[in-house]
Amino acid sequence: MQKLFPDAAAALEGVLRNDMLIASGGFGLCGIPERLLDAIRDSGVTGLTFASNNAGIDNEGIGKLLRTKQVKKMISSYVGENKEFERQFLAGELEVEFCPQGTLAERMRAGGAGIPGFYTKTGVGTQVAEGKEVKRFDTGEGPQDYILEEGIFADLSIVKAWKADETGNVVFRKTARNFNVPAATCGKVCVVEVEEIVPAGSLDPDCIHLPGVFVQRMIVGAPYDKKIEFRTVREAA
């Protein structure tokens, strides 16, 4: 199976449609699938729901698609650095499902494992629990309430990695792994952009973070610019 495509637009051809759910990896601007997000923006699809830790910043990451009004809903845990996100949310233009960070990662992982739901104590007694089933379990510390969270089953997963071999086995670099692994596994189709493709068999099996069985399509996105969310410098002496 040929998994390598010439560019992001080609890799997404026949996959994109209006009103789809997309799981996107990354944390802030670290490990975000930049080329794929640009291609989604350029495709013109609308009514999108994104499951992602955050929405980038105003003109980077998913923030670009917020600017073009292509995003209908965000399932996120941290959204504090995007002014356009804030404006659309407060104006009632954007639906937001806030989700605790660990719960979001587990919802993606559950979807990738075919698990429709799980119980967690996180969010019990808060707005996070509103409208969700609450059940009491005794795990050895006495009966306690847990809320039911649903797994995320996305139509499309888009992630960014350091390198991959020709069969789609993927390695992430340091903290850029973040949400990319669970996001990659929970989609019907997973498209990965990487910095480098290496020959099959050249990666140490013990160092592979995402097996190729989860990956349907790949592109080489390099070269990349190093983007920094906050630049802090000391005053000149």
mmCIF file of N, CA and C in Angstrom, residues 61-192:
data_model
loop_
_atom_site.group_PDB
_atom_site.id
_atom_site.type_symbol
_atom_site.label_atom_id
_atom_site.label_comp_id
_atom_site.label_asym_id
_atom_site.label_seq_id
_atom_site.Cartn_x
_atom_site.Cartn_y
_atom_site.Cartn_z
ATOM 1 N N GLY A 61 -1.938 27.408 13.373
ATOM 2 C CA GLY A 61 -2.677 26.209 13.739
ATOM 3 C C GLY A 61 -4.145 26.312 13.373
ATOM 4 N N ILE A 62 -4.993 25.757 14.232
ATOM 5 C CA ILE A 62 -6.434 25.800 13.989
ATOM 6 C C ILE A 62 -6.935 27.238 13.989
ATOM 7 N N GLY A 63 -6.169 28.136 14.595
ATOM 8 C CA GLY A 63 -6.536 29.547 14.582
ATOM 9 C C GLY A 63 -6.759 30.092 13.183
ATOM 10 N N LYS A 64 -6.051 29.557 12.195
ATOM 11 C CA LYS A 64 -6.252 29.994 10.810
ATOM 12 C C LYS A 64 -7.649 29.635 10.314
ATOM 13 N N LEU A 65 -8.148 28.478 10.725
ATOM 14 C CA LEU A 65 -9.474 28.049 10.290
ATOM 15 C C LEU A 65 -10.582 28.758 11.058
ATOM 16 N N LEU A 66 -10.269 29.210 12.272
ATOM 17 C CA LEU A 66 -11.233 30.044 12.990
ATOM 18 C C LEU A 66 -11.408 31.372 12.268
ATOM 19 N N ARG A 67 -10.317 31.918 11.775
ATOM 20 C CA ARG A 67 -10.369 33.192 11.052
ATOM 21 C C ARG A 67 -11.260 33.106 9.819
ATOM 22 N N THR A 68 -11.247 31.958 9.165
ATOM 23 C CA THR A 68 -12.031 31.796 7.938
ATOM 24 C C THR A 68 -13.419 31.218 8.205
ATOM 25 N N LYS A 69 -13.784 31.094 9.480
ATOM 26 C CA LYS A 69 -15.114 30.630 9.899
ATOM 27 C C LYS A 69 -15.428 29.220 9.385
ATOM 28 N N GLN A 70 -14.421 28.364 9.353
ATOM 29 C CA GLN A 70 -14.632 26.987 8.904
ATOM 30 C C GLN A 70 -14.886 26.022 10.059
ATOM 31 N N VAL A 71 -14.701 26.504 11.292
ATOM 32 C CA VAL A 71 -14.853 25.651 12.472
ATOM 33 C C VAL A 71 -16.176 25.961 13.158
ATOM 34 N N LYS A 72 -16.980 24.925 13.360
ATOM 35 C CA LYS A 72 -18.274 25.062 14.027
ATOM 36 C C LYS A 72 -18.160 24.802 15.523
ATOM 37 N N LYS A 73 -17.294 23.831 15.899
ATOM 38 C CA LYS A 73 -17.217 23.414 17.297
ATOM 39 C C LYS A 73 -15.799 22.996 17.637
ATOM 40 N N MET A 74 -15.383 23.306 18.869
ATOM 41 C CA MET A 74 -14.098 22.861 19.393
ATOM 42 C C MET A 74 -14.329 21.985 20.621
ATOM 43 N N ILE A 75 -13.654 20.840 20.661
ATOM 44 C CA ILE A 75 -13.583 20.002 21.862
ATOM 45 C C ILE A 75 -12.162 20.166 22.372
ATOM 46 N N SER A 76 -11.984 20.964 23.420
ATOM 47 C CA SER A 76 -10.648 21.405 23.819
ATOM 48 C C SER A 76 -10.508 21.477 25.327
ATOM 49 N N SER A 77 -9.240 21.576 25.758
ATOM 50 C CA SER A 77 -8.979 21.722 27.187
ATOM 51 C C SER A 77 -8.347 23.065 27.533
ATOM 52 N N TYR A 78 -7.658 23.693 26.575
ATOM 53 C CA TYR A 78 -7.019 24.979 26.861
ATOM 54 C C TYR A 78 -7.195 25.896 25.662
ATOM 55 N N VAL A 79 -7.784 27.054 25.900
ATOM 56 C CA VAL A 79 -8.110 27.942 24.775
ATOM 57 C C VAL A 79 -7.726 29.391 25.057
ATOM 58 N N GLY A 80 -6.854 29.612 26.016
ATOM 59 C CA GLY A 80 -6.633 30.966 26.512
ATOM 60 C C GLY A 80 -5.742 31.866 25.693
ATOM 61 N N GLU A 81 -5.158 31.383 24.595
ATOM 62 C CA GLU A 81 -4.204 32.214 23.864
ATOM 63 C C GLU A 81 -4.702 32.634 22.494
ATOM 64 N N ASN A 82 -5.988 32.487 22.248
ATOM 65 C CA ASN A 82 -6.516 32.781 20.927
ATOM 66 C C ASN A 82 -7.647 33.802 21.048
ATOM 67 N N LYS A 83 -7.364 35.038 20.676
ATOM 68 C CA LYS A 83 -8.338 36.119 20.817
ATOM 69 C C LYS A 83 -9.552 35.918 19.919
ATOM 70 N N GLU A 84 -9.334 35.380 18.713
ATOM 71 C CA GLU A 84 -10.461 35.152 17.812
ATOM 72 C C GLU A 84 -11.359 34.041 18.347
ATOM 73 N N PHE A 85 -10.752 33.029 18.945
ATOM 74 C CA PHE A 85 -11.525 31.976 19.611
ATOM 75 C C PHE A 85 -12.417 32.603 20.686
ATOM 76 N N GLU A 86 -11.814 33.435 21.515
ATOM 77 C CA GLU A 86 -12.558 34.097 22.593
ATOM 78 C C GLU A 86 -13.706 34.928 22.030
ATOM 79 N N ARG A 87 -13.427 35.694 20.984
ATOM 80 C CA ARG A 87 -14.452 36.560 20.408
ATOM 81 C C ARG A 87 -15.623 35.741 19.872
ATOM 82 N N GLN A 88 -15.314 34.675 19.115
ATOM 83 C CA GLN A 88 -16.376 33.860 18.533
ATOM 84 C C GLN A 88 -17.188 33.142 19.608
ATOM 85 N N PHE A 89 -16.512 32.660 20.648
ATOM 86 C CA PHE A 89 -17.211 31.955 21.723
ATOM 87 C C PHE A 89 -18.162 32.895 22.465
ATOM 88 N N LEU A 90 -17.673 34.065 22.836
ATOM 89 C CA LEU A 90 -18.499 35.020 23.576
ATOM 90 C C LEU A 90 -19.632 35.578 22.722
ATOM 91 N N ALA A 91 -19.434 35.602 21.408
ATOM 92 C CA ALA A 91 -20.470 36.099 20.501
ATOM 93 C C ALA A 91 -21.470 35.013 20.109
ATOM 94 N N GLY A 92 -21.259 33.789 20.593
ATOM 95 C CA GLY A 92 -22.157 32.695 20.262
ATOM 96 C C GLY A 92 -21.966 32.142 18.867
ATOM 97 N N GLU A 93 -20.811 32.423 18.257
ATOM 98 C CA GLU A 93 -20.539 31.955 16.899
ATOM 99 C C GLU A 93 -19.834 30.604 16.881
ATOM 100 N N LEU A 94 -19.289 30.192 18.019
ATOM 101 C CA LEU A 94 -18.499 28.969 18.101
ATOM 102 C C LEU A 94 -18.972 28.137 19.284
ATOM 103 N N GLU A 95 -19.288 26.876 19.028
ATOM 104 C CA GLU A 95 -19.659 25.964 20.102
ATOM 105 C C GLU A 95 -18.389 25.375 20.705
ATOM 106 N N VAL A 96 -18.333 25.324 22.031
ATOM 107 C CA VAL A 96 -17.140 24.823 22.711
ATOM 108 C C VAL A 96 -17.539 23.771 23.735
ATOM 109 N N GLU A 97 -16.871 22.637 23.673
ATOM 110 C CA GLU A 97 -17.018 21.589 24.680
ATOM 111 C C GLU A 97 -15.710 21.522 25.450
ATOM 112 N N PHE A 98 -15.706 22.113 26.646
ATOM 113 C CA PHE A 98 -14.494 22.096 27.455
ATOM 114 C C PHE A 98 -14.296 20.713 28.058
ATOM 115 N N CYS A 99 -13.061 20.250 28.022
ATOM 116 C CA CYS A 99 -12.755 18.896 28.466
ATOM 117 C C CYS A 99 -11.422 18.920 29.214
ATOM 118 N N PRO A 100 -11.365 18.397 30.440
ATOM 119 C CA PRO A 100 -10.082 18.345 31.153
ATOM 120 C C PRO A 100 -9.013 17.669 30.299
ATOM 121 N N GLN A 101 -7.791 18.134 30.439
ATOM 122 C CA GLN A 101 -6.728 17.721 29.525
ATOM 123 C C GLN A 101 -6.497 16.209 29.516
ATOM 124 N N GLY A 102 -6.381 15.618 30.691
ATOM 125 C CA GLY A 102 -6.174 14.172 30.748
ATOM 126 C C GLY A 102 -7.370 13.402 30.228
ATOM 127 N N THR A 103 -8.565 13.924 30.490
ATOM 128 C CA THR A 103 -9.779 13.279 29.995
ATOM 129 C C THR A 103 -9.829 13.324 28.476
ATOM 130 N N LEU A 104 -9.419 14.452 27.892
ATOM 131 C CA LEU A 104 -9.410 14.566 26.436
ATOM 132 C C LEU A 104 -8.462 13.543 25.813
ATOM 133 N N ALA A 105 -7.267 13.414 26.393
ATOM 134 C CA ALA A 105 -6.314 12.429 25.882
ATOM 135 C C ALA A 105 -6.883 11.015 25.991
ATOM 136 N N GLU A 106 -7.544 10.721 27.114
ATOM 137 C CA GLU A 106 -8.105 9.382 27.304
ATOM 138 C C GLU A 106 -9.308 9.146 26.395
ATOM 139 N N ARG A 107 -10.086 10.180 26.117
ATOM 140 C CA ARG A 107 -11.217 10.026 25.196
ATOM 141 C C ARG A 107 -10.714 9.666 23.798
ATOM 142 N N MET A 108 -9.612 10.297 23.382
ATOM 143 C CA MET A 108 -9.023 9.950 22.089
ATOM 144 C C MET A 108 -8.471 8.525 22.113
ATOM 145 N N ARG A 109 -7.744 8.194 23.185
ATOM 146 C CA ARG A 109 -7.166 6.851 23.287
ATOM 147 C C ARG A 109 -8.265 5.796 23.288
ATOM 148 N N ALA A 110 -9.360 6.082 24.011
ATOM 149 C CA ALA A 110 -10.475 5.143 24.062
ATOM 150 C C ALA A 110 -11.068 4.929 22.672
ATOM 151 N N GLY A 111 -11.254 6.009 21.933
ATOM 152 C CA GLY A 111 -11.774 5.879 20.579
ATOM 153 C C GLY A 111 -10.878 5.018 19.711
ATOM 154 N N GLY A 112 -9.564 5.223 19.846
ATOM 155 C CA GLY A 112 -8.620 4.429 19.069
ATOM 156 C C GLY A 112 -8.626 2.963 19.442
ATOM 157 N N ALA A 113 -9.004 2.665 20.684
ATOM 158 C CA ALA A 113 -9.051 1.281 21.157
ATOM 159 C C ALA A 113 -10.434 0.664 20.989
ATOM 160 N N GLY A 114 -11.374 1.425 20.414
ATOM 161 C CA GLY A 114 -12.722 0.908 20.217
ATOM 162 C C GLY A 114 -13.563 0.882 21.473
ATOM 163 N N ILE A 115 -13.192 1.708 22.466
ATOM 164 C CA ILE A 115 -13.914 1.757 23.739
ATOM 165 C C ILE A 115 -14.901 2.919 23.695
ATOM 166 N N PRO A 116 -16.201 2.656 23.785
ATOM 167 C CA PRO A 116 -17.186 3.730 23.624
ATOM 168 C C PRO A 116 -17.254 4.709 24.781
ATOM 169 N N GLY A 117 -16.807 4.309 25.976
ATOM 170 C CA GLY A 117 -16.877 5.215 27.112
ATOM 171 C C GLY A 117 -16.124 4.676 28.309
ATOM 172 N N PHE A 118 -15.885 5.555 29.277
ATOM 173 C CA PHE A 118 -15.188 5.164 30.505
ATOM 174 C C PHE A 118 -15.625 6.104 31.622
ATOM 175 N N TYR A 119 -15.393 5.686 32.857
ATOM 176 C CA TYR A 119 -15.749 6.493 34.018
ATOM 177 C C TYR A 119 -14.500 7.131 34.617
ATOM 178 N N THR A 120 -14.645 8.380 35.066
ATOM 179 C CA THR A 120 -13.537 9.096 35.687
ATOM 180 C C THR A 120 -14.062 9.998 36.800
ATOM 181 N N LYS A 121 -13.213 10.241 37.807
ATOM 182 C CA LYS A 121 -13.585 11.171 38.877
ATOM 183 C C LYS A 121 -13.357 12.621 38.466
ATOM 184 N N THR A 122 -12.547 12.828 37.439
ATOM 185 C CA THR A 122 -12.219 14.191 37.032
ATOM 186 C C THR A 122 -13.469 14.937 36.572
ATOM 187 N N GLY A 123 -13.743 16.051 37.211
ATOM 188 C CA GLY A 123 -14.890 16.866 36.829
ATOM 189 C C GLY A 123 -16.145 16.620 37.629
ATOM 190 N N VAL A 124 -16.125 15.641 38.537
ATOM 191 C CA VAL A 124 -17.308 15.373 39.363
ATOM 192 C C VAL A 124 -17.652 16.619 40.178
ATOM 193 N N GLY A 125 -18.922 16.992 40.168
ATOM 194 C CA GLY A 125 -19.366 18.144 40.939
ATOM 195 C C GLY A 125 -19.095 19.482 40.288
ATOM 196 N N THR A 126 -18.651 19.478 39.029
ATOM 197 C CA THR A 126 -18.379 20.726 38.311
ATOM 198 C C THR A 126 -19.235 20.784 37.050
ATOM 199 N N GLN A 127 -19.074 21.864 36.286
ATOM 200 C CA GLN A 127 -19.812 22.003 35.031
ATOM 201 C C GLN A 127 -19.456 20.904 34.037
ATOM 202 N N VAL A 128 -18.268 20.330 34.191
ATOM 203 C CA VAL A 128 -17.853 19.244 33.296
ATOM 204 C C VAL A 128 -18.822 18.072 33.382
ATOM 205 N N ALA A 129 -19.426 17.868 34.545
ATOM 206 C CA ALA A 129 -20.307 16.716 34.764
ATOM 207 C C ALA A 129 -21.743 16.957 34.311
ATOM 208 N N GLU A 130 -22.076 18.180 33.952
ATOM 209 C CA GLU A 130 -23.463 18.495 33.617
ATOM 210 C C GLU A 130 -23.937 17.694 32.407
ATOM 211 N N GLY A 131 -25.081 17.024 32.572
ATOM 212 C CA GLY A 131 -25.668 16.253 31.488
ATOM 213 C C GLY A 131 -25.056 14.885 31.273
ATOM 214 N N LYS A 132 -24.108 14.490 32.131
ATOM 215 C CA LYS A 132 -23.440 13.198 31.971
ATOM 216 C C LYS A 132 -23.892 12.224 33.056
ATOM 217 N N GLU A 133 -23.836 10.956 32.723
ATOM 218 C CA GLU A 133 -24.205 9.924 33.691
ATOM 219 C C GLU A 133 -23.209 9.908 34.848
ATOM 220 N N VAL A 134 -23.728 9.847 36.066
ATOM 221 C CA VAL A 134 -22.895 9.741 37.264
ATOM 222 C C VAL A 134 -23.168 8.385 37.905
ATOM 223 N N LYS A 135 -22.101 7.670 38.215
ATOM 224 C CA LYS A 135 -22.246 6.346 38.819
ATOM 225 C C LYS A 135 -21.280 6.224 39.989
ATOM 226 N N ARG A 136 -21.686 5.486 41.010
ATOM 227 C CA ARG A 136 -20.865 5.339 42.214
ATOM 228 C C ARG A 136 -20.134 4.002 42.191
ATOM 229 N N PHE A 137 -18.807 4.079 42.424
ATOM 230 C CA PHE A 137 -17.973 2.879 42.484
ATOM 231 C C PHE A 137 -17.159 2.913 43.771
ATOM 232 N N ASP A 138 -16.817 1.736 44.257
ATOM 233 C CA ASP A 138 -15.910 1.609 45.395
ATOM 234 C C ASP A 138 -14.635 0.949 44.896
ATOM 235 N N THR A 139 -13.558 1.737 44.803
ATOM 236 C CA THR A 139 -12.280 1.212 44.314
ATOM 237 C C THR A 139 -11.313 0.922 45.457
ATOM 238 N N GLY A 140 -11.862 0.763 46.665
ATOM 239 C CA GLY A 140 -11.028 0.451 47.819
ATOM 240 C C GLY A 140 -10.897 1.593 48.792
ATOM 241 N N GLU A 141 -11.426 2.763 48.423
ATOM 242 C CA GLU A 141 -11.357 3.928 49.300
ATOM 243 C C GLU A 141 -12.752 4.407 49.689
ATOM 244 N N GLY A 142 -13.723 3.515 49.579
ATOM 245 C CA GLY A 142 -15.096 3.885 49.871
ATOM 246 C C GLY A 142 -15.815 4.322 48.609
ATOM 247 N N PRO A 143 -17.144 4.283 48.595
ATOM 248 C CA PRO A 143 -17.920 4.654 47.411
ATOM 249 C C PRO A 143 -17.669 6.112 47.006
ATOM 250 N N GLN A 144 -17.440 6.316 45.717
ATOM 251 C CA GLN A 144 -17.218 7.657 45.185
ATOM 252 C C GLN A 144 -17.902 7.786 43.832
ATOM 253 N N ASP A 145 -18.267 9.023 43.497
ATOM 254 C CA ASP A 145 -18.940 9.284 42.229
ATOM 255 C C ASP A 145 -17.940 9.367 41.082
ATOM 256 N N TYR A 146 -18.361 8.838 39.950
ATOM 257 C CA TYR A 146 -17.591 8.923 38.711
ATOM 258 C C TYR A 146 -18.537 9.372 37.607
ATOM 259 N N ILE A 147 -17.998 10.084 36.612
ATOM 260 C CA ILE A 147 -18.830 10.497 35.481
ATOM 261 C C ILE A 147 -18.425 9.712 34.234
ATOM 262 N N LEU A 148 -19.401 9.478 33.382
ATOM 263 C CA LEU A 148 -19.164 8.742 32.145
ATOM 264 C C LEU A 148 -18.706 9.705 31.053
ATOM 265 N N GLU A 149 -17.551 9.419 30.483
ATOM 266 C CA GLU A 149 -17.030 10.190 29.354
ATOM 267 C C GLU A 149 -17.023 9.293 28.118
ATOM 268 N N GLU A 150 -17.381 9.852 26.979
ATOM 269 C CA GLU A 150 -17.455 9.077 25.746
ATOM 270 C C GLU A 150 -16.136 9.128 24.980
ATOM 271 N N GLY A 151 -15.781 8.010 24.367
ATOM 272 C CA GLY A 151 -14.620 7.985 23.494
ATOM 273 C C GLY A 151 -14.845 8.864 22.273
ATOM 274 N N ILE A 152 -13.760 9.375 21.719
ATOM 275 C CA ILE A 152 -13.836 10.203 20.511
ATOM 276 C C ILE A 152 -13.534 9.326 19.300
ATOM 277 N N PHE A 153 -14.484 9.281 18.383
ATOM 278 C CA PHE A 153 -14.330 8.525 17.143
ATOM 279 C C PHE A 153 -14.376 9.534 15.997
ATOM 280 N N ALA A 154 -13.211 9.927 15.520
ATOM 281 C CA ALA A 154 -13.114 10.999 14.530
ATOM 282 C C ALA A 154 -13.215 10.455 13.105
ATOM 283 N N ASP A 155 -13.664 11.318 12.205
ATOM 284 C CA ASP A 155 -13.663 10.971 10.785
ATOM 285 C C ASP A 155 -12.251 11.012 10.215
ATOM 286 N N LEU A 156 -11.436 11.915 10.762
ATOM 287 C CA LEU A 156 -10.082 12.125 10.248
ATOM 288 C C LEU A 156 -9.152 12.481 11.396
ATOM 289 N N SER A 157 -7.954 11.917 11.379
ATOM 290 C CA SER A 157 -6.900 12.302 12.314
ATOM 291 C C SER A 157 -5.768 12.954 11.528
ATOM 292 N N ILE A 158 -5.269 14.084 12.039
ATOM 293 C CA ILE A 158 -4.112 14.737 11.421
ATOM 294 C C ILE A 158 -3.071 14.985 12.505
ATOM 295 N N VAL A 159 -1.836 14.550 12.252
ATOM 296 C CA VAL A 159 -0.778 14.686 13.251
ATOM 297 C C VAL A 159 0.538 15.036 12.568
ATOM 298 N N LYS A 160 1.476 15.514 13.384
ATOM 299 C CA LYS A 160 2.814 15.833 12.894
ATOM 300 C C LYS A 160 3.837 15.018 13.670
ATOM 301 N N ALA A 161 4.827 14.476 12.948
ATOM 302 C CA ALA A 161 5.853 13.648 13.579
ATOM 303 C C ALA A 161 7.237 14.051 13.092
ATOM 304 N N TRP A 162 8.233 13.505 13.754
ATOM 305 C CA TRP A 162 9.625 13.769 13.400
ATOM 306 C C TRP A 162 10.022 12.980 12.158
ATOM 307 N N LYS A 163 9.856 11.660 12.228
ATOM 308 C CA LYS A 163 10.210 10.830 11.080
ATOM 309 C C LYS A 163 9.312 9.603 11.014
ATOM 310 N N ALA A 164 9.271 9.013 9.834
ATOM 311 C CA ALA A 164 8.504 7.786 9.622
ATOM 312 C C ALA A 164 9.236 6.943 8.598
ATOM 313 N N ASP A 165 9.013 5.627 8.657
ATOM 314 C CA ASP A 165 9.567 4.797 7.588
ATOM 315 C C ASP A 165 8.521 4.656 6.483
ATOM 316 N N GLU A 166 8.888 3.969 5.434
ATOM 317 C CA GLU A 166 8.036 3.900 4.243
ATOM 318 C C GLU A 166 6.726 3.154 4.479
ATOM 319 N N THR A 167 6.662 2.371 5.550
ATOM 320 C CA THR A 167 5.432 1.630 5.848
ATOM 321 C C THR A 167 4.524 2.372 6.823
ATOM 322 N N GLY A 168 4.971 3.553 7.302
ATOM 323 C CA GLY A 168 4.125 4.362 8.167
ATOM 324 C C GLY A 168 4.408 4.258 9.647
ATOM 325 N N ASN A 169 5.443 3.522 10.045
ATOM 326 C CA ASN A 169 5.836 3.522 11.454
ATOM 327 C C ASN A 169 6.413 4.888 11.802
ATOM 328 N N VAL A 170 5.968 5.460 12.918
ATOM 329 C CA VAL A 170 6.213 6.877 13.194
ATOM 330 C C VAL A 170 6.957 7.077 14.511
ATOM 331 N N VAL A 171 7.866 8.056 14.498
ATOM 332 C CA VAL A 171 8.588 8.470 15.698
ATOM 333 C C VAL A 171 8.350 9.963 15.912
ATOM 334 N N PHE A 172 7.960 10.326 17.126
ATOM 335 C CA PHE A 172 7.804 11.729 17.490
ATOM 336 C C PHE A 172 9.039 12.183 18.255
ATOM 337 N N ARG A 173 9.284 13.478 18.266
ATOM 338 C CA ARG A 173 10.485 13.995 18.921
ATOM 339 C C ARG A 173 10.124 14.714 20.214
ATOM 340 N N LYS A 174 10.543 14.121 21.321
ATOM 341 C CA LYS A 174 10.422 14.722 22.648
ATOM 342 C C LYS A 174 8.990 15.181 22.928
ATOM 343 N N THR A 175 8.815 16.436 23.412
ATOM 344 C CA THR A 175 7.477 16.862 23.825
ATOM 345 C C THR A 175 6.512 17.029 22.661
ATOM 346 N N ALA A 176 7.003 16.984 21.437
ATOM 347 C CA ALA A 176 6.106 17.071 20.284
ATOM 348 C C ALA A 176 5.235 15.823 20.149
ATOM 349 N N ARG A 177 5.507 14.803 20.975
ATOM 350 C CA ARG A 177 4.635 13.627 20.948
ATOM 351 C C ARG A 177 3.253 13.998 21.484
ATOM 352 N N ASN A 178 3.207 14.714 22.599
ATOM 353 C CA ASN A 178 2.007 15.203 23.290
ATOM 354 C C ASN A 178 0.712 14.475 22.909
ATOM 355 N N PHE A 179 -0.237 15.182 22.283
ATOM 356 C CA PHE A 179 -1.525 14.582 21.940
ATOM 357 C C PHE A 179 -1.496 13.831 20.608
ATOM 358 N N ASN A 180 -0.370 13.812 19.938
ATOM 359 C CA ASN A 180 -0.336 13.256 18.591
ATOM 360 C C ASN A 180 -0.656 11.763 18.541
ATOM 361 N N VAL A 181 -0.159 10.996 19.502
ATOM 362 C CA VAL A 181 -0.412 9.548 19.456
ATOM 363 C C VAL A 181 -1.891 9.220 19.656
ATOM 364 N N PRO A 182 -2.533 9.687 20.741
ATOM 365 C CA PRO A 182 -3.961 9.360 20.873
ATOM 366 C C PRO A 182 -4.815 9.949 19.754
ATOM 367 N N ALA A 183 -4.455 11.151 19.273
ATOM 368 C CA ALA A 183 -5.215 11.746 18.169
ATOM 369 C C ALA A 183 -5.106 10.893 16.913
ATOM 370 N N ALA A 184 -3.918 10.357 16.663
ATOM 371 C CA ALA A 184 -3.704 9.560 15.453
ATOM 372 C C ALA A 184 -4.542 8.295 15.438
ATOM 373 N N THR A 185 -4.740 7.698 16.603
ATOM 374 C CA THR A 185 -5.388 6.385 16.635
ATOM 375 C C THR A 185 -6.904 6.444 16.552
ATOM 376 N N CYS A 186 -7.518 7.596 16.835
ATOM 377 C CA CYS A 186 -8.980 7.625 16.988
ATOM 378 C C CYS A 186 -9.725 8.003 15.719
ATOM 379 N N GLY A 187 -9.024 8.185 14.601
ATOM 380 C CA GLY A 187 -9.690 8.563 13.361
ATOM 381 C C GLY A 187 -9.880 7.392 12.410
ATOM 382 N N LYS A 188 -10.906 7.480 11.573
ATOM 383 C CA LYS A 188 -11.112 6.458 10.543
ATOM 384 C C LYS A 188 -9.965 6.470 9.539
ATOM 385 N N VAL A 189 -9.466 7.675 9.248
ATOM 386 C CA VAL A 189 -8.305 7.850 8.371
ATOM 387 C C VAL A 189 -7.301 8.711 9.109
ATOM 388 N N CYS A 190 -6.045 8.290 9.127
ATOM 389 C CA CYS A 190 -4.985 9.060 9.782
ATOM 390 C C CYS A 190 -3.978 9.528 8.736
ATOM 391 N N VAL A 191 -3.766 10.847 8.693
ATOM 392 C CA VAL A 191 -2.778 11.440 7.795
ATOM 393 C C VAL A 191 -1.687 12.068 8.651
ATOM 394 N N VAL A 192 -0.448 11.707 8.381
ATOM 395 C CA VAL A 192 0.691 12.172 9.172
ATOM 396 C C VAL A 192 1.611 13.005 8.296
#
